[in-house]
Amino acid sequence: MTAHITRHHLRTAFVTKVQRLAGQNLMACYQCGKCSAGCPMASYMDILPNQIIRLAQLGFEEELLNSKAIWMCASCLACNTRCPKGVRIAEVIEALRQIELRARHEHLKVEDIPPEVLSKIPPIALISSLRKFTS
Amino acid sequence: MKLSYYPGCTMKNHARNFEESTLFSLQELGVEVEELKRWNCCGTVYSLSADEVMHQVAPVRNMIRAKEAGADQLMTACSMCYNTLKRANARARANPEQLSRMNAFMYDEPIDYQGDVEVVHALEVVRDQIGFDAVKKKVVKPLKGLKVACYYGCLLVRPREIAFDDSENPTVLEKLVAVLGGTPVEFSHKMECCGAYQTVDKPEIVADKTYQILTAAREQGANIVAVSCPLCAFNLDHRQEVTLQIHPDLHTMPIVYFSQLMAIALGGDESVLRLDLHHTPPGPLLTESGLL
Ligand code: SF4
Ligand code: SF4
């Protein structure tokens, strides 16, 4: 993607919030791309995990919060396990989801799940999905 | 040996095959298992947010239940329960201030939690407390004919600080399969995520993952896949139905819990295997291999 970095983007309040929620120092990332290389969901993402970190460093709030990628992440922690800088990418993505969910922007509505799906899926699937995708 | 046991929600319905075979195997191995009274759902996923204390209360409350039962170890067999309980416990131990907030919230509990319960996985109990040598002596029906792809999924050995085996190339399941007389295959996709909770609203993604994982297993010589997580089991087994619609060249393959393999080898009959709960039936392969 092409990104224009302006002073308007470097909004520190958003960056601070992401870092606080994730408990991570975003600036530790040196863009090696290892997180994206091993991400099982990368091919379904509009922005890749390493790009998520870069955009978060630079305060690209709308781009991140409106991305599909933050909802594609399966929290598998492969990225965290492999990052040579110890960045916990999954925590950063969780922080972005939390910013949306805490503003009551639900990704999933229970009433939209068809009854035939609800009757088949095990509780472990339903509860984890609701924990990740609803407030 | 007596152990406090936390089943978790899915073991009590969709994964009865997991629970029955685990309890049977542990009994055969001389472990007395006592289910916690009044256990509650762990929340299934560990809350990753740094400021999130509230969601740690549910898993930590189960530690109080364990203390009430006089236990200092709490065993579970489900990978997701294990991950959530173990991580919440580690967080409570490492952050006395957060733990005291949790205890204050749980003011109606008879005791405060002090951080003194150890969360252990059933596989860890088998490997470290019972020992593979002792298991080997109890095998009455070696798993001849089973070429097993051991699939760990994500939550059994990640992150590193709660893992009881290597986070990138764990081998505990392969070692167990070998002890039980089966043949573990080298499996490239043993740590490749099945799509996890995406199965609810994006089953087509899980179908791609299941296709990739099972195709790799087959190409690498496996005729069965062993798992330790009811969500992996659902995605790799029950999602074979939608996988076949999207990828018609999928070769379906039976998916079993590691505990079912143990139960077979230790002489368990069909009542503890609960093969009726599977989508792709393991019966034909097991019968062909003389194991049923
Ligand atoms: S692996 Fe770590 S350092 Fe490399 S791009 Fe990803 S977050 Fe940055
Ligand atoms: S935790 Fe999310 S971003 Fe990281 S590898 Fe897994 S799916 Fe990709």
XYZ file of C-alpha atoms and ligand atoms in Angstrom:
443
model
C 0.000 0.000 0.000
C 1.003 3.629 -0.448
C 0.844 5.687 2.713
C 1.260 9.408 3.108
C 2.697 10.228 6.477
C 1.677 13.633 7.687
C 1.844 15.349 11.030
C -1.892 14.614 11.231
C -1.131 10.904 11.320
C 1.454 10.965 14.027
C -1.194 11.202 16.697
C 0.540 10.160 19.828
C -2.665 9.600 21.855
C -3.612 6.659 19.633
C -0.081 5.277 19.642
C 0.087 5.601 23.420
C -3.250 3.854 23.802
C -2.223 0.922 21.615
C 1.055 0.558 23.485
C -0.695 0.719 26.842
C -3.412 -1.814 25.942
C -0.906 -4.156 24.316
C 1.786 -3.652 26.932
C 4.264 -3.357 24.048
C 6.887 -0.947 22.801
C 5.967 -0.578 19.121
C 9.286 1.045 18.269
C 11.097 -2.211 19.025
C 9.932 -3.550 15.645
C 12.547 -3.277 12.873
C 10.295 -4.596 10.085
C 12.007 -7.887 9.368
C 8.674 -9.392 8.289
C 9.088 -12.671 10.142
C 5.696 -12.268 11.841
C 3.937 -12.016 8.475
C 5.979 -14.812 6.908
C 4.645 -17.353 9.396
C 1.141 -15.978 9.904
C -1.460 -18.626 8.969
C -4.034 -15.912 8.258
C -1.785 -13.605 6.192
C -3.370 -14.558 2.880
C -6.771 -13.389 4.143
C -5.493 -10.084 5.515
C -5.675 -6.707 3.778
C -2.673 -5.483 5.762
C -0.030 -7.900 7.013
C 1.051 -8.243 10.661
C 4.350 -6.374 10.133
C 2.436 -3.610 8.340
C 0.012 -3.444 11.257
C 2.957 -2.769 13.556
C 4.399 -0.131 11.210
C 1.048 1.640 10.857
C 0.581 1.517 14.617
C 4.019 3.084 15.153
C 2.958 5.932 12.886
C -0.539 6.377 14.289
C -2.634 5.325 11.294
C -5.773 4.967 13.362
C -8.518 4.758 10.692
C -6.513 2.439 8.445
C -5.977 0.043 11.330
C -9.416 0.175 12.918
C -11.160 -0.197 9.545
C -8.944 -3.037 8.387
C -10.196 -6.587 7.908
C -6.892 -7.932 9.167
C -7.502 -7.284 12.854
C -10.551 -9.590 12.684
C -8.750 -12.261 10.637
C -6.081 -12.862 13.261
C -6.693 -16.173 15.026
C -4.494 -15.328 18.047
C -2.345 -18.362 17.258
C 0.747 -16.614 18.676
C 3.070 -17.904 15.930
C 4.189 -14.302 15.328
C 4.926 -13.684 19.026
C 6.940 -16.878 19.256
C 9.106 -15.922 16.281
C 9.656 -12.156 16.533
C 13.402 -11.586 16.976
C 12.700 -8.349 18.849
C 10.255 -9.859 21.321
C 7.333 -7.793 20.038
C 4.009 -9.409 20.907
C 2.178 -8.738 17.685
C -0.926 -10.664 18.780
C -1.242 -8.334 21.771
C -1.050 -5.300 19.478
C -3.806 -6.740 17.275
C -5.849 -7.527 20.389
C -5.427 -3.897 21.465
C -6.799 -2.725 18.100
C -9.796 -5.066 18.399
C -10.338 -3.867 21.961
C -10.378 -0.218 20.876
C -13.211 -1.075 18.492
C -15.069 -3.384 20.888
C -14.845 -1.011 23.834
C -16.590 1.555 21.625
C -19.315 -1.101 21.145
C -18.415 -1.676 17.505
C -19.247 -5.361 17.420
C -17.643 -7.545 14.787
C -20.112 -10.390 15.308
C -23.730 -10.363 16.396
C -25.064 -13.490 18.065
C -28.434 -12.970 16.405
C -26.713 -13.191 13.005
C -25.388 -16.687 13.692
C -27.861 -19.106 12.045
C -29.552 -21.561 14.453
C -28.220 -24.552 12.498
C -24.672 -23.283 13.123
C -25.372 -22.608 16.805
C -26.721 -26.106 17.305
C -23.627 -27.738 15.811
C -20.609 -25.819 17.037
C -19.032 -26.749 20.366
C -19.058 -24.222 23.264
C -15.289 -23.799 22.974
C -15.756 -22.337 19.465
C -18.719 -20.148 20.288
C -17.325 -18.692 23.507
C -13.891 -17.955 22.054
C -15.446 -16.327 19.009
C -17.705 -14.156 21.172
C -14.787 -13.257 23.445
C -12.779 -12.058 20.448
C -15.504 -10.463 18.337
C -18.018 -8.937 20.762
C -17.760 -6.454 23.595
C -1.584 -40.600 42.977
C -4.651 -38.379 43.282
C -5.288 -35.375 41.067
C -7.847 -32.570 40.966
C -9.382 -32.403 37.527
C -10.831 -29.465 35.623
C -12.861 -30.728 32.630
C -14.024 -27.526 30.927
C -17.285 -27.074 29.013
C -16.593 -28.902 25.766
C -15.359 -32.097 27.471
C -18.852 -32.415 28.896
C -20.695 -32.475 25.579
C -19.099 -32.410 22.105
C -15.836 -33.886 23.399
C -17.145 -36.701 25.613
C -14.810 -38.932 23.602
C -11.894 -36.854 24.923
C -13.056 -36.954 28.539
C -14.076 -40.621 28.750
C -10.828 -41.805 27.150
C -8.682 -39.521 29.336
C -10.336 -40.669 32.558
C -10.154 -44.326 31.525
C -6.454 -44.061 30.638
C -5.479 -42.275 33.829
C -7.360 -44.847 35.869
C -5.529 -47.661 34.069
C -2.274 -45.867 34.832
C -3.069 -45.761 38.521
C -4.075 -42.127 38.876
C -7.104 -41.269 40.935
C -8.860 -38.306 39.367
C -11.313 -36.137 41.238
C -13.371 -33.612 39.311
C -13.529 -30.155 40.891
C -16.823 -29.316 42.490
C -18.555 -26.203 41.115
C -15.910 -25.484 38.476
C -16.734 -22.640 36.089
C -15.869 -21.876 32.469
C -12.289 -20.594 32.108
C -13.337 -18.191 29.340
C -11.663 -20.346 26.639
C -9.184 -17.655 25.558
C -6.652 -15.818 27.705
C -7.251 -12.066 27.695
C -4.271 -10.483 25.969
C -4.953 -6.868 26.987
C -2.529 -5.499 29.542
C -5.270 -3.721 31.520
C -7.692 -6.642 31.553
C -8.036 -8.009 35.076
C -11.756 -8.807 35.004
C -11.448 -11.696 32.561
C -8.756 -13.315 34.710
C -11.234 -13.798 37.541
C -13.055 -16.773 35.982
C -9.944 -18.899 35.506
C -8.468 -17.841 38.860
C -11.696 -18.695 40.694
C -11.103 -22.315 39.686
C -7.815 -22.207 41.626
C -9.833 -21.421 44.758
C -11.996 -24.476 43.982
C -8.800 -26.553 43.765
C -7.597 -25.244 47.132
C -10.985 -26.122 48.639
C -10.455 -29.667 47.361
C -7.118 -29.689 49.180
C -5.138 -29.825 45.934
C -2.038 -27.956 44.906
C -2.178 -29.226 41.326
C -5.034 -28.783 38.910
C -5.044 -31.015 35.839
C -6.862 -30.400 32.605
C -6.692 -32.174 29.242
C -8.138 -29.485 26.944
C -5.396 -27.356 25.361
C -7.444 -24.181 25.489
C -8.472 -24.587 29.135
C -4.855 -25.402 29.945
C -3.599 -22.279 28.203
C -6.175 -19.962 29.778
C -5.880 -21.368 33.308
C -2.103 -21.514 33.210
C -1.643 -18.004 31.833
C -4.171 -16.428 34.200
C -2.469 -18.231 37.070
C 0.968 -17.030 35.950
C -0.345 -13.478 35.710
C -1.886 -13.628 39.175
C 1.387 -14.900 40.607
C 3.523 -12.314 38.860
C 1.272 -9.354 39.764
C 0.393 -9.296 43.480
C -1.484 -6.047 42.982
C -3.711 -7.544 40.258
C -4.212 -10.677 42.347
C -5.376 -8.643 45.328
C -7.864 -6.831 43.054
C -9.135 -10.228 41.877
C -9.434 -11.449 45.455
C -11.262 -8.262 46.426
C -13.704 -8.854 43.590
C -14.226 -12.437 44.783
C -14.934 -11.248 48.332
C -17.702 -13.824 48.750
C -15.270 -16.731 48.354
C -14.343 -18.419 51.637
C -10.608 -18.022 51.007
C -8.298 -15.677 49.101
C -6.201 -17.178 46.337
C -2.489 -17.050 47.173
C -1.081 -18.140 43.821
C -0.182 -21.567 45.130
C -1.900 -23.932 42.660
C 0.015 -25.490 39.774
C -1.887 -25.978 36.492
C -0.808 -29.143 34.668
C -1.828 -30.765 31.395
C -2.778 -34.448 31.272
C 0.081 -35.070 28.817
C 2.491 -33.518 31.286
C 1.158 -35.830 34.011
C 1.628 -38.851 31.732
C 5.157 -37.827 30.741
C 6.527 -36.464 34.030
C 4.535 -37.976 36.865
C 3.609 -41.405 35.493
C 6.459 -41.745 33.021
C 6.488 -43.230 29.521
C 8.230 -46.396 30.794
C 5.319 -47.100 33.136
C 2.864 -46.449 30.278
C 4.725 -48.862 28.031
C 4.374 -51.655 30.583
C 0.592 -51.208 30.568
C 0.126 -51.406 26.798
C -1.999 -54.420 25.924
C -2.882 -53.502 22.354
C 0.019 -51.812 20.524
C -1.171 -49.359 17.884
C 0.194 -51.372 14.956
C -0.859 -50.005 11.613
C -1.490 -46.478 12.848
C 0.683 -43.886 11.168
C -0.029 -40.850 13.250
C 0.403 -37.186 12.351
C 0.667 -35.454 15.736
C -1.046 -32.087 15.553
C -0.361 -29.687 18.429
C -2.278 -26.632 17.283
C -1.386 -23.361 18.943
C -2.279 -23.296 22.590
C -0.632 -26.373 24.049
C 2.908 -25.009 23.703
C 2.543 -21.262 23.120
C 3.657 -18.934 24.508
C 7.031 -20.295 25.624
C 6.671 -19.300 29.270
C 3.758 -21.690 29.861
C 4.863 -24.461 27.489
C 5.902 -27.911 28.735
C 7.623 -28.725 25.459
C 9.425 -26.883 22.650
C 7.259 -24.097 21.173
C 8.301 -24.645 17.564
C 9.005 -28.358 17.379
C 7.344 -30.179 20.255
C 7.711 -33.970 20.383
C 5.733 -35.124 23.417
C 2.865 -36.506 21.317
C 5.216 -38.378 18.966
C 6.965 -39.926 21.961
C 3.643 -41.011 23.413
C 2.490 -42.529 20.105
C 5.757 -44.479 19.834
C 5.379 -45.758 23.418
C 1.859 -46.919 22.526
C 3.250 -48.933 19.620
C 2.119 -46.613 16.816
C 4.260 -44.929 14.177
C 4.526 -41.144 14.447
C 5.236 -39.515 11.076
C 7.362 -36.413 10.517
C 4.700 -33.752 10.171
C 5.401 -30.328 8.700
C 2.053 -28.874 9.790
C 2.098 -29.892 13.441
C 2.081 -26.251 14.570
C 0.026 -24.719 11.750
C -3.137 -23.046 13.110
C -6.477 -24.630 12.070
C -8.210 -21.235 12.105
C -9.474 -21.625 15.688
C -12.537 -19.518 16.530
C -12.851 -18.284 12.939
C -14.854 -21.481 12.441
C -18.033 -19.755 13.675
C -18.403 -17.027 11.075
C -15.676 -17.836 8.523
C -15.827 -21.638 8.071
C -14.458 -21.275 4.534
C -11.105 -20.151 5.974
C -11.058 -23.136 8.326
C -11.833 -25.316 5.292
C -8.674 -24.045 3.554
C -6.620 -24.695 6.676
C -8.081 -28.157 7.190
C -7.380 -28.971 3.552
C -3.735 -27.859 3.854
C -3.147 -29.642 7.159
C -4.783 -32.949 6.181
C -3.210 -32.958 2.717
C 0.222 -32.487 4.297
C -0.518 -35.261 6.811
C -1.498 -37.648 4.028
C 1.462 -36.753 1.803
C 3.769 -37.367 4.732
C 2.431 -40.874 5.199
C -0.153 -40.519 7.966
C -3.445 -42.398 8.080
C -4.754 -40.708 11.231
C -4.253 -37.380 13.047
C -3.926 -37.020 16.843
C -4.973 -33.785 18.595
C -5.207 -32.388 22.124
C -7.774 -29.621 21.633
C -11.551 -29.909 21.112
C -11.527 -26.845 18.849
C -8.791 -28.324 16.640
C -10.779 -31.579 16.653
C -13.939 -29.819 15.528
C -12.133 -27.905 12.788
C -10.083 -30.799 11.454
C -12.835 -33.415 11.763
C -16.324 -31.884 11.577
C -15.225 -29.170 9.171
C -14.158 -31.874 6.681
C -17.754 -31.618 5.465
C -17.435 -27.995 4.274
C -13.808 -28.628 3.281
C -14.964 -31.272 0.806
C -17.409 -28.798 -0.762
C -14.639 -26.234 -1.330
C -11.773 -28.665 -1.996
C -13.352 -31.786 -3.569
C -9.961 -33.513 -3.846
C -9.582 -33.676 -0.048
C -8.828 -37.184 1.197
C -10.807 -37.414 4.395
C -8.931 -38.713 7.401
C -9.956 -39.718 10.932
C -9.043 -37.287 13.729
C -8.672 -38.654 17.264
C -7.596 -37.331 20.647
C -4.245 -38.522 21.985
C -6.245 -39.886 24.926
C -8.263 -42.138 22.614
C -5.016 -43.619 21.309
C -3.925 -44.210 24.901
C -7.277 -45.764 25.771
C -7.099 -48.174 22.800
C -3.555 -49.245 23.662
C -4.443 -49.677 27.335
C -7.331 -51.970 26.456
C -10.322 -49.623 26.479
C -13.447 -50.694 24.599
C -15.779 -48.643 22.449
C -17.704 -47.318 25.452
C -14.722 -45.124 26.414
C -13.790 -44.222 22.827
C -17.193 -42.770 21.925
C -16.513 -43.043 18.191
C -20.126 -41.966 17.584
C -19.024 -38.372 18.219
C -16.689 -38.242 15.222
C -17.541 -36.901 11.786
C -15.057 -38.932 9.730
C -15.327 -42.339 11.409
C -12.070 -43.771 12.797
C -13.798 -47.183 13.017
C -12.780 -48.608 9.608
C -9.060 -47.845 10.075
C -9.084 -49.137 13.656
C -10.887 -52.336 12.622
C -8.551 -52.861 9.674
C -5.611 -52.457 12.069
C -7.086 -55.027 14.457
C -7.581 -52.439 17.190
C -11.355 -52.682 17.627
S 8.756 -10.153 13.540
Fe 8.916 -8.541 15.111
S 10.538 -7.171 14.372
Fe 9.954 -8.478 12.635
S 8.390 -7.246 11.536
Fe 7.280 -8.573 12.962
S 7.041 -7.344 14.824
Fe 8.626 -6.362 13.586
S -1.474 -14.355 16.206
Fe -2.631 -13.433 14.531
S -1.147 -12.140 13.450
Fe 0.026 -13.523 14.752
S 0.545 -15.239 13.396
Fe -1.353 -15.797 14.471
S -3.030 -15.147 13.116
Fe -1.132 -14.111 12.422
